[in-house]
Amino acid sequence: MRNVFGLLALASLMLVQQTVKAQSASNYDPHDAFAPLFYPAYGDDIRTAAGVPGPKYWQNSADYKIDASLDAETHGITGTVTITYKNNSPIDLPFVWLQVDQNIYNLKSRGVAITDLSGGRWANRDAFDGGYSLESVQILNPATGAATKADYLVSDTRMKLKIAYKFILPQYGTDRCGRLETKNGWIYEVAQWYPRMCVFDNVLGWNTLPYLGQGEFYLEYGNIEYNVNVPSEMIVGGSGELLNPAEVLTPTQLKRYNEAKASEKTVVIRSESEVTDPASRPQGKRLTWRFKCTNTRDVAWAASKAFVWDGARMNIVGRPAPAMAQSLYPVESVGDSAWGRATQYVKGALEFYSKYLYPFSYPSATNVAGIVGGMEYPGIVFCGYRARSRGLWGVTSHEFGHNWFPMIVGSNERKYSWMDEGFNTFINGVADSAFNNGEYFRPIKSRVRMAKPYFDGANPMLTIPDQEPSREWGVLSYSKPGSGLELLREEVLGKQRFDYAFRYYVHAWAFKHPTPYDFFHAIENGSGETLDWFWRGWVFNNWKIDQAVTGVEYVGGDPSKGANITIENKEKLPMPVTVEVKEENGSTNRMQLPVEIWEKGGTWKFHFPSTGKITQVTIDPDQRLPDTDPSNNTFKP
Ligand SMILES: [Zn+2]
C-alpha cells in the first residue's frame, strides 16, 4: 500500500511539473464571498424575509387636484394644487415635506451650486433663473373645507407644507422637461410642475434627499385629476385618461381619435398637412384639457400647436379595458424611418412588457417628440425629436419600460438608480429580442469587453446617483445592473427560475415601495437560491471576475482513463463555471459546475472522462462572463 501510494504520488508530481502553468497570486477569499450573515436585520411583519410586504405593511397616499394654465408668451405656468394626503402610518405626523423640484432652476439652488464647470446633461443653461413662486399656501379642513394660512418654509427643492404657484418653464430642464422651438411653434414638455409629497416610510421616515439633477424621484401613489388650460390651437397629451375629447377636438379629429382606439394599424388623428391649417383646431381663444390618472406616482403633459398626432389600439394582456398608444411630434420628425413608426414602437413595447411582467395600468401611452432626449412619466414619455429607426425604438422601449420600474414598482430612484434604470435596461434587452421578430435585436457576442468599464471604475453599483461621476453613470445605473440580471438569468438561475422570481418581486411590490433588501429577499425566495455572494460582489462592491484553467493531469498518465482538470477563481467574485474540453479524437464536451465549488477556496480540481488526448480546455467558452483576464481561460496541455 505504502509503496504504491508513494509511486503514484511521484508520478503525478512529475505530470504536474509538465502541465501546470506558473500560478499567479489570487485575490479570492471564500470567507469574503460566502460570509453567512448578509441581511442587516431579520424580516418583520412590515417587510418580510419572504420578500413580500407583510401584514402590517403601510404606505401613505397623496391625491392631487391641479388646475394649471400655460402662457405661450412668457412660457409661464400658473397653477393651483390641492393635495389630499393620507397618513396610514402608525404615528402622527406633526409636519409634512414636499418636493418642489422646479426650484432646481433657481440660480441659488444646490443643483446649480454642484454643477461643475463643464456643465453637462443636468446643468441649468443660459443662466436661466426660474423656480416656483408660491402665491399662497393653505391648509384645508377636510370636514368643513375651511382654509387657514399655512406656516411653511422652503429649503432648496423641498418644502414644509401646502398651494397656488407659478413658474417659467426652462428651455433646458435637466433633460427631464423643457421646450423646443420648431418650424410651426414651441413644443412644451411639462414635468416636475406641481409640488409633490415626499415619501414617508418605515425605512427612513421622511425621504427628503434634494433634487440635484442626476438623481430622479421618489413619490407616493394616489389619484391625480388635472386640468390644463392652453391656447386653443394647441394639442395636449398627458398622463392618464383624456376626460373631455369632445370639447377639445374638432369633429373630424374626434372621429379619428375613436378610430385609432380600435385600430391595430396606426391612424393619423392630425396629419402633417393639417398642422398649419387653422381648421384643424376648434375656434376660440383657449381650451381646457381635462385628465385623470389613477394609482399613479406622478403626471406630466406636453402641449404644442406644432403636433402631428397618431394613435393605435394596444392589446394589453390582463387589462380588461382597451388602451391606446399615441405619438405627438412635429413635422420635422415625420417619416417611416422616424416618428411615423413611433406609435407601433409604443404598442410593441407595452404589449411585450405587459405579457412579460405585469399589465400596463393606464388607459393611454403617449410618446412625445421634443427637446428632452428621453424621460419617463406614467403613461407619457418624452423622446428626442431627432431619434430615428433603431434609436427611436430603443428610447421608446426604454422610457416606456420605466412604466414598470419605477412607475409600477415604486422604488426610490433618488437613492437607487440601478433598481429602475438597471432593471429597465435588462427588460429592454428581452424586449429587443421579441419586437417584430428581433428587427432591432443585437445579441451579446461577448461580455469580456465589458470587464474594463464595469470593474475599472472606482465606484460600486450601490452609489447614490448624485454621487456617481458622469462618466460612470451609464455603467453604474444602466449597463452593469442590467448585465447583473442577465447573468442571474442566463448563467446562475436559468430563464425559468429567474423569470418566476422576477415576476414574484414585481407582483409583490406593484404600487408599493421596495428597498434593495426587499428585492434580494424576493429573488432568493422566488428562485430558491441563496445569492448573497452575488449581491456582495456585483452590487455592494466592485468585485472582479477572473476564472482560469491552470492544469490537466491524466489519470495514471493515460488519457483514455480520464483527466483531472484544475481551474481557479483568481478574483473576488465567484461565479458558476462552464468548461469546454476538446480532444484529439474530435470530441468536444462541456461541463457545468455550480458556484459552490469555490466555497472552500479558489482552486478546484474535477474529473473529466476523457477518452483520448486533450488538445484544449476552455473556461467560459462562450464569453458569457465579463472576465478581466481572458488570456488564462484556455489551456493547451
Ligand atoms: Zn431610464
XYZ file of C-alpha atoms and ligand atoms in Angstrom:
638
model
C 0.000 0.000 0.000
C 2.572 2.418 1.092
C 4.948 1.954 -1.785
C 2.243 2.047 -4.399
C 0.928 5.260 -2.937
C 4.399 6.768 -2.982
C 4.948 5.850 -6.611
C 1.615 7.297 -7.728
C 2.286 10.494 -5.875
C 5.672 10.786 -7.550
C 4.147 10.114 -10.971
C 1.536 12.793 -10.578
C 4.076 15.272 -9.224
C 6.086 14.835 -12.445
C 2.977 15.352 -14.539
C 2.117 18.490 -12.624
C 5.552 19.839 -13.420
C 4.933 19.223 -17.078
C 1.447 20.666 -17.471
C 0.701 23.243 -14.775
C 1.436 26.854 -15.590
C 3.081 29.045 -13.040
C 0.360 30.279 -10.706
C -0.144 33.984 -10.248
C -1.373 35.456 -6.988
C -5.094 35.284 -6.316
C -7.305 37.976 -4.772
C -10.016 35.483 -3.926
C -11.149 34.854 -0.336
C -14.081 32.459 0.084
C -14.897 33.900 3.517
C -15.470 37.323 1.987
C -17.622 35.876 -0.780
C -19.713 33.402 1.227
C -19.887 35.075 4.655
C -23.035 33.681 6.296
C -24.576 36.949 7.508
C -25.838 39.238 4.785
C -29.079 40.930 5.814
C -28.713 43.711 8.412
C -31.940 42.638 10.161
C -34.412 39.795 10.102
C -37.601 40.259 8.108
C -40.585 41.515 10.074
C -44.325 41.867 9.564
C -43.872 45.084 7.548
C -41.149 43.865 5.157
C -40.975 40.077 5.349
C -37.995 37.780 4.830
C -40.065 36.175 2.053
C -39.502 39.323 0.011
C -43.136 40.450 0.047
C -44.877 43.150 2.096
C -46.094 41.786 5.447
C -49.497 42.036 7.145
C -48.512 45.303 8.827
C -47.084 46.955 5.696
C -48.354 50.521 5.343
C -47.918 53.257 2.831
C -49.221 56.809 2.765
C -51.098 58.196 -0.224
C -51.381 61.541 -1.955
C -54.233 62.612 -4.243
C -53.840 65.806 -6.238
C -56.296 68.128 -7.982
C -54.497 70.588 -10.200
C -55.670 73.482 -12.348
C -52.911 74.908 -14.485
C -52.641 77.239 -17.408
C -49.871 77.783 -19.911
C -48.971 81.284 -21.106
C -47.375 80.898 -24.542
C -45.973 84.465 -24.471
C -43.947 84.110 -21.269
C -43.647 80.262 -21.289
C -45.100 80.520 -17.782
C -47.259 78.010 -15.971
C -49.667 79.141 -13.282
C -51.386 76.579 -11.132
C -53.221 75.696 -8.000
C -52.928 72.268 -6.456
C -54.990 70.741 -3.697
C -53.290 67.780 -2.078
C -55.172 65.231 -0.028
C -52.506 63.411 1.942
C -53.450 60.291 3.838
C -51.297 59.198 6.728
C -51.611 55.418 7.048
C -48.534 55.135 9.254
C -48.906 54.128 12.907
C -47.588 57.528 14.051
C -48.918 61.083 13.980
C -47.163 63.472 11.641
C -46.761 66.956 13.110
C -45.421 68.234 9.780
C -45.093 67.093 6.178
C -42.427 67.509 3.489
C -42.938 68.181 -0.198
C -40.661 68.089 -3.207
C -40.557 71.387 -5.079
C -38.192 70.153 -7.792
C -38.821 73.090 -10.106
C -36.644 75.128 -7.711
C -33.566 73.437 -9.171
C -33.815 76.109 -11.904
C -33.367 78.861 -9.346
C -29.804 80.174 -9.693
C -29.344 79.839 -5.931
C -30.276 76.135 -5.882
C -27.979 73.365 -4.696
C -28.348 71.778 -8.132
C -26.780 74.860 -9.721
C -24.147 75.039 -6.962
C -22.962 71.457 -7.529
C -22.819 71.709 -11.336
C -19.158 71.515 -12.304
C -17.502 73.839 -14.792
C -18.045 71.511 -17.741
C -21.835 71.812 -17.358
C -23.247 68.525 -18.551
C -26.641 66.990 -19.108
C -28.315 68.184 -15.894
C -26.971 71.726 -15.954
C -29.168 74.789 -15.814
C -28.286 76.592 -19.071
C -28.098 80.204 -20.196
C -28.178 81.455 -16.572
C -31.919 80.737 -16.534
C -33.320 81.927 -13.193
C -36.556 80.037 -12.591
C -38.227 78.019 -9.876
C -41.563 78.310 -8.125
C -43.225 81.477 -6.941
C -45.605 80.355 -4.220
C -48.572 82.711 -4.225
C -50.394 81.137 -1.296
C -50.204 78.014 0.828
C -53.263 76.971 2.806
C -54.346 74.065 4.968
C -57.890 72.881 4.203
C -60.039 71.299 6.867
C -61.147 68.021 5.265
C -64.522 68.111 7.055
C -65.583 71.729 6.548
C -63.340 72.809 3.669
C -62.341 75.879 5.695
C -58.939 77.280 4.726
C -56.283 78.530 7.089
C -52.963 80.038 6.111
C -50.179 77.505 6.424
C -46.996 78.121 8.280
C -44.376 76.923 5.809
C -40.719 77.055 4.978
C -38.895 76.387 1.725
C -35.440 74.855 1.776
C -33.984 74.473 -1.710
C -36.048 71.842 -3.596
C -38.077 70.831 -0.559
C -40.991 72.461 1.197
C -42.697 72.050 4.515
C -46.357 72.282 3.819
C -49.040 73.351 1.034
C -50.578 75.974 -2.801
C -51.034 78.406 -5.556
C -47.888 78.647 -7.634
C -46.304 79.729 -10.861
C -43.039 79.266 -12.710
C -41.455 79.825 -16.112
C -40.739 76.563 -17.918
C -36.997 76.456 -18.734
C -35.907 75.663 -22.280
C -33.383 73.127 -20.956
C -34.878 71.451 -17.905
C -32.208 68.963 -16.750
C -33.175 66.805 -19.768
C -36.435 65.977 -17.986
C -38.682 68.864 -19.086
C -38.303 71.911 -21.336
C -39.384 73.447 -24.618
C -38.312 73.131 -28.230
C -38.875 75.728 -30.932
C -39.942 74.023 -34.162
C -40.958 75.373 -37.567
C -44.594 75.509 -36.511
C -44.229 76.606 -32.895
C -42.929 75.631 -29.488
C -43.295 72.136 -28.062
C -43.753 72.285 -24.290
C -42.781 69.233 -22.244
C -44.014 69.882 -18.737
C -42.884 67.876 -15.704
C -41.954 68.446 -12.052
C -44.700 71.044 -12.445
C -46.508 70.935 -9.110
C -45.312 70.450 -5.523
C -45.354 66.739 -4.677
C -45.367 64.850 -1.397
C -42.146 63.258 -0.227
C -42.426 59.587 0.724
C -42.769 58.866 4.423
C -41.906 55.230 5.164
C -40.714 52.804 7.849
C -37.188 52.853 6.405
C -36.107 56.480 6.767
C -39.218 58.347 7.884
C -39.342 61.350 5.523
C -37.295 60.782 2.354
C -36.069 64.302 1.719
C -32.939 63.982 -0.438
C -32.923 67.163 -2.537
C -33.256 67.239 -6.317
C -29.768 67.923 -7.664
C -30.328 66.786 -11.254
C -28.908 63.296 -11.730
C -30.951 61.550 -9.021
C -34.565 61.058 -10.084
C -37.698 60.827 -7.977
C -39.364 59.007 -5.087
C -43.084 59.677 -4.864
C -46.283 58.485 -3.208
C -49.145 56.862 -5.085
C -52.548 58.427 -5.424
C -55.166 59.627 -7.881
C -54.456 62.780 -9.842
C -57.001 64.918 -11.663
C -55.538 67.787 -13.609
C -56.860 70.422 -15.951
C -54.563 72.147 -18.386
C -55.709 75.389 -19.956
C -53.865 76.295 -23.187
C -54.376 78.353 -26.347
C -56.975 76.546 -28.476
C -54.580 75.897 -31.388
C -52.509 73.642 -29.131
C -52.872 69.881 -28.734
C -52.171 68.429 -25.282
C -51.046 64.912 -24.395
C -50.870 63.832 -20.766
C -50.604 61.010 -18.257
C -53.791 59.012 -17.784
C -57.138 59.406 -19.497
C -58.293 62.424 -21.502
C -61.745 63.066 -19.995
C -63.177 65.578 -22.475
C -62.045 64.747 -26.026
C -65.307 66.100 -27.477
C -64.580 69.548 -26.006
C -61.020 69.880 -27.246
C -61.028 68.151 -30.655
C -62.691 69.004 -33.954
C -65.429 66.539 -35.004
C -63.016 65.075 -37.610
C -60.286 64.611 -35.013
C -62.710 63.066 -32.543
C -63.824 60.542 -35.167
C -60.200 59.608 -35.986
C -59.298 59.526 -32.271
C -62.034 56.941 -31.668
C -60.972 55.000 -34.784
C -57.381 54.908 -33.511
C -58.539 53.468 -30.181
C -59.908 50.444 -32.051
C -57.261 50.043 -34.751
C -54.239 47.727 -34.781
C -52.725 49.909 -37.513
C -51.687 53.485 -36.781
C -54.456 56.012 -37.515
C -53.477 59.622 -38.204
C -55.530 61.952 -36.000
C -53.891 65.174 -37.171
C -51.797 64.920 -40.314
C -48.622 66.724 -41.313
C -50.522 68.908 -43.805
C -53.176 69.823 -41.227
C -50.681 71.263 -38.742
C -50.688 74.650 -40.479
C -54.436 74.562 -41.220
C -56.362 76.612 -38.607
C -59.461 74.487 -39.330
C -57.668 71.523 -37.733
C -58.346 73.010 -34.294
C -61.568 74.226 -32.648
C -62.054 78.001 -32.857
C -61.908 80.269 -29.802
C -59.112 81.576 -27.658
C -58.368 78.929 -25.058
C -59.381 75.372 -24.171
C -59.101 73.295 -21.014
C -57.936 69.708 -21.426
C -59.079 67.507 -18.521
C -57.136 64.425 -17.485
C -57.330 61.833 -14.763
C -54.650 59.330 -13.785
C -55.402 56.798 -11.066
C -52.983 54.951 -8.770
C -50.010 56.900 -10.046
C -46.905 58.471 -8.554
C -46.859 61.434 -10.913
C -48.304 63.055 -14.022
C -46.700 65.006 -16.860
C -48.012 66.587 -20.059
C -46.953 68.164 -23.325
C -48.586 70.883 -25.424
C -47.958 72.364 -28.851
C -49.639 73.758 -31.903
C -46.941 72.016 -33.968
C -48.064 68.466 -33.193
C -48.787 65.795 -35.759
C -50.830 63.180 -33.870
C -51.447 59.491 -34.467
C -52.575 56.520 -32.431
C -53.452 52.826 -32.342
C -55.019 50.270 -30.068
C -52.885 48.224 -27.654
C -53.799 44.702 -26.598
C -52.702 44.517 -23.001
C -52.767 41.027 -21.507
C -54.505 41.151 -18.126
C -56.086 44.549 -18.673
C -59.883 44.428 -19.023
C -60.354 47.752 -20.848
C -58.541 48.617 -24.103
C -55.627 51.002 -24.051
C -54.330 53.425 -26.667
C -50.817 54.107 -27.958
C -50.255 57.634 -29.291
C -47.476 59.814 -30.655
C -47.177 63.591 -30.847
C -44.393 65.035 -32.986
C -43.521 67.999 -35.192
C -43.335 67.861 -38.994
C -39.535 67.776 -38.583
C -39.917 64.243 -37.168
C -42.298 62.822 -39.785
C -41.276 59.749 -41.822
C -41.389 55.965 -41.879
C -37.815 55.712 -40.663
C -38.601 58.256 -37.925
C -41.677 59.104 -35.842
C -44.103 57.613 -38.372
C -43.449 54.296 -36.609
C -43.363 55.692 -33.051
C -46.876 54.554 -32.159
C -46.137 50.991 -33.305
C -42.979 51.054 -31.156
C -45.085 52.127 -28.151
C -47.592 49.379 -28.891
C -44.896 46.710 -29.370
C -43.010 47.625 -26.197
C -46.028 47.912 -23.916
C -47.711 44.757 -25.169
C -44.453 42.872 -24.562
C -43.726 44.206 -21.052
C -47.345 43.582 -20.040
C -47.026 39.951 -21.028
C -43.559 39.511 -19.527
C -44.110 41.244 -16.180
C -47.379 42.913 -15.258
C -50.252 44.542 -17.182
C -49.727 48.170 -18.224
C -52.006 50.037 -15.867
C -53.035 53.239 -17.654
C -55.609 53.750 -20.444
C -53.154 55.518 -22.725
C -49.458 55.695 -23.537
C -48.192 58.810 -25.296
C -44.809 59.281 -26.949
C -43.848 62.950 -27.333
C -41.077 64.272 -29.588
C -39.309 67.301 -28.189
C -36.193 68.740 -26.656
C -35.879 66.086 -23.922
C -33.681 63.203 -25.114
C -35.511 60.509 -23.178
C -37.543 60.807 -19.991
C -40.326 58.774 -18.486
C -43.557 59.627 -16.701
C -46.604 57.457 -16.018
C -48.323 56.846 -19.358
C -46.286 59.502 -21.191
C -42.650 59.714 -22.268
C -40.531 62.451 -23.840
C -38.117 61.229 -26.549
C -35.704 63.230 -28.698
C -37.411 64.634 -31.810
C -34.410 63.681 -33.963
C -34.476 59.985 -32.942
C -34.979 57.549 -35.813
C -35.199 53.824 -36.584
C -33.325 51.674 -34.071
C -32.567 54.701 -31.885
C -36.237 55.663 -31.688
C -37.286 52.077 -30.946
C -34.602 51.894 -28.252
C -35.500 55.129 -26.499
C -39.257 54.432 -26.752
C -38.876 50.918 -25.369
C -36.581 52.194 -22.616
C -38.717 55.117 -21.492
C -41.889 53.046 -21.536
C -40.045 50.216 -19.778
C -39.905 52.685 -16.884
C -43.647 52.245 -16.561
C -42.666 49.045 -14.733
C -39.606 50.456 -12.947
C -40.333 52.798 -11.129
C -43.952 53.627 -12.096
C -45.479 50.255 -11.157
C -42.713 49.053 -8.814
C -42.151 52.287 -6.878
C -38.551 52.032 -5.688
C -36.528 55.028 -4.535
C -34.925 56.387 -7.707
C -33.158 59.216 -5.938
C -31.088 56.683 -3.969
C -31.037 53.521 -6.081
C -30.952 54.267 -9.797
C -29.879 50.659 -10.509
C -33.331 49.493 -9.338
C -35.100 51.463 -12.067
C -32.576 52.255 -14.840
C -30.783 48.925 -14.435
C -33.837 46.706 -14.177
C -35.328 48.606 -17.105
C -32.156 48.135 -19.189
C -32.461 44.404 -18.545
C -36.100 44.165 -19.732
C -35.239 46.346 -22.755
C -32.845 43.611 -23.905
C -35.571 40.985 -23.566
C -37.999 43.243 -25.480
C -35.445 43.818 -28.276
C -35.353 40.099 -28.974
C -39.171 39.940 -29.120
C -40.143 43.088 -31.070
C -41.033 42.498 -34.734
C -39.097 39.202 -34.918
C -35.983 40.801 -33.458
C -35.826 43.641 -36.030
C -33.507 45.674 -33.789
C -32.049 42.865 -31.683
C -28.282 42.655 -31.348
C -27.315 39.558 -29.360
C -24.393 39.904 -26.953
C -21.415 38.184 -28.595
C -19.042 38.507 -25.664
C -19.144 40.098 -22.221
C -15.352 40.140 -21.927
C -15.111 43.658 -23.318
C -17.463 44.811 -20.521
C -14.969 43.857 -17.798
C -12.961 47.041 -18.119
C -15.839 49.550 -17.894
C -17.608 47.502 -15.206
C -14.697 46.981 -12.868
C -12.123 49.668 -13.546
C -14.357 52.495 -12.277
C -13.808 53.285 -8.624
C -17.479 53.169 -7.592
C -19.678 50.191 -6.767
C -23.195 49.972 -8.201
C -24.610 50.812 -4.784
C -23.768 54.508 -5.075
C -26.253 57.358 -4.728
C -26.901 58.643 -8.294
C -25.903 62.203 -7.452
C -22.530 60.877 -6.257
C -21.831 58.955 -9.481
C -19.302 60.695 -11.776
C -20.994 61.406 -15.114
C -18.539 59.126 -16.959
C -19.652 56.180 -14.756
C -23.391 56.994 -14.814
C -24.124 54.757 -17.796
C -22.283 51.795 -16.322
C -23.388 52.039 -12.679
C -27.047 52.903 -13.282
C -27.746 51.075 -16.559
C -25.443 48.506 -18.100
C -23.879 46.876 -15.034
C -27.145 46.305 -13.149
C -28.788 45.256 -16.445
C -25.993 42.724 -17.084
C -26.269 41.586 -13.473
C -29.845 40.453 -14.043
C -28.813 38.843 -17.349
C -26.061 36.916 -15.558
C -28.502 35.728 -12.917
C -30.996 34.728 -15.613
C -28.619 33.127 -18.079
C -25.666 31.871 -16.037
C -26.846 31.335 -12.457
C -30.572 30.547 -12.215
C -31.733 29.785 -15.744
C -34.514 31.670 -17.525
C -37.443 29.834 -15.964
C -36.384 30.277 -12.341
C -35.218 33.845 -12.837
C -38.369 34.966 -14.646
C -40.544 33.396 -11.945
C -38.597 35.148 -9.180
C -38.506 38.485 -11.021
C -42.297 38.394 -11.542
C -42.712 37.439 -7.885
C -40.848 40.649 -6.993
C -42.827 42.810 -9.431
C -46.219 41.475 -8.339
C -45.362 41.687 -4.625
C -44.231 45.298 -4.884
C -46.531 46.695 -7.581
C -47.597 50.193 -6.483
C -45.518 49.848 -3.321
C -42.049 50.894 -2.150
C -39.449 48.086 -2.115
C -35.923 48.569 -0.763
C -32.860 46.769 -2.188
C -33.172 44.173 0.608
C -36.805 43.520 -0.328
C -35.588 42.850 -3.876
C -32.812 40.486 -2.719
C -35.252 38.589 -0.475
C -37.815 38.327 -3.283
C -35.341 36.950 -5.838
C -33.794 34.489 -3.351
C -37.186 33.215 -2.198
C -38.676 33.098 -5.679
C -35.699 31.270 -7.190
C -34.921 29.089 -4.179
C -31.278 30.169 -4.266
C -29.034 32.000 -1.820
C -27.398 34.782 -3.805
C -25.668 36.843 -1.111
C -22.278 36.143 -2.773
C -23.585 37.771 -5.970
C -25.188 40.818 -4.299
C -21.953 41.350 -2.315
C -19.716 41.249 -5.343
C -21.904 42.800 -8.024
C -23.977 45.366 -6.093
C -22.257 46.311 -2.826
C -18.677 46.006 -4.049
C -16.903 46.358 -7.315
C -15.553 42.801 -7.248
C -13.959 41.461 -10.418
C -14.386 38.107 -12.138
C -11.377 36.121 -13.342
C -11.756 32.408 -13.976
C -8.797 30.402 -15.273
C -7.805 26.894 -16.354
C -4.422 26.016 -14.888
C -3.778 22.307 -15.253
C -4.600 18.955 -16.838
C -3.375 15.630 -15.414
C -4.234 12.284 -16.982
C -5.169 9.556 -14.534
C -2.167 7.280 -14.342
C -0.672 9.279 -17.176
C -3.147 7.649 -19.566
C -5.573 9.952 -21.466
C -8.037 7.097 -22.020
C -8.514 6.754 -18.245
C -9.740 10.334 -17.861
C -8.183 13.604 -16.785
C -8.209 15.738 -13.645
C -8.592 19.369 -14.645
C -7.603 22.257 -12.378
C -9.470 25.565 -12.559
C -9.011 28.666 -10.473
C -11.013 31.672 -9.341
C -8.459 34.429 -9.162
C -10.602 37.461 -8.414
C -13.014 38.229 -5.598
C -16.345 37.423 -7.266
C -17.056 33.696 -7.719
C -19.428 32.534 -10.454
C -20.688 29.145 -11.672
C -18.409 27.579 -14.270
C -18.753 26.223 -17.790
C -15.759 24.291 -19.111
C -15.308 23.023 -22.660
C -12.891 20.149 -23.341
C -11.629 19.317 -26.849
C -9.907 16.016 -27.546
C -7.577 14.952 -30.325
C -10.183 12.416 -31.486
C -12.505 15.305 -32.414
C -14.919 15.087 -29.492
C -15.958 18.297 -27.738
C -17.746 18.192 -24.394
C -18.905 20.705 -21.840
C -19.260 20.516 -18.068
C -21.216 22.842 -15.788
C -20.057 23.351 -12.207
C -22.014 25.210 -9.512
C -20.704 28.272 -7.682
C -20.328 26.165 -4.520
C -17.068 24.700 -5.893
C -15.495 27.985 -4.740
C -16.778 27.780 -1.148
C -13.587 26.236 0.242
C -11.027 28.051 -1.849
C -10.054 29.471 -5.211
C -8.654 26.252 -6.730
C -10.853 23.376 -7.870
C -9.934 20.071 -9.394
C -12.515 17.909 -11.144
C -12.511 14.697 -13.136
C -13.251 14.723 -16.839
C -13.820 11.327 -18.510
C -11.517 11.876 -21.465
C -11.178 9.084 -23.994
C -8.119 10.435 -25.744
C -5.513 13.159 -25.580
C -6.943 16.575 -24.650
C -5.955 19.353 -27.029
C -7.686 22.287 -25.335
C -9.619 23.166 -22.172
C -11.563 26.458 -22.171
C -13.376 28.028 -19.240
C -16.390 30.237 -20.117
C -16.079 29.216 -23.802
C -18.943 31.484 -24.968
C -17.521 34.512 -23.103
C -20.720 34.974 -21.119
C -18.835 36.490 -18.173
C -17.070 39.855 -18.026
C -13.822 38.068 -17.224
C -10.993 40.523 -16.547
C -8.226 38.283 -17.896
C -9.370 36.081 -20.790
C -5.733 35.126 -21.537
C -5.851 32.417 -18.834
C -9.206 30.993 -19.954
C -7.716 28.494 -22.398
C -5.234 25.764 -21.521
C -3.472 23.551 -24.058
C -1.831 20.542 -22.352
Zn -34.142 55.399 -17.949
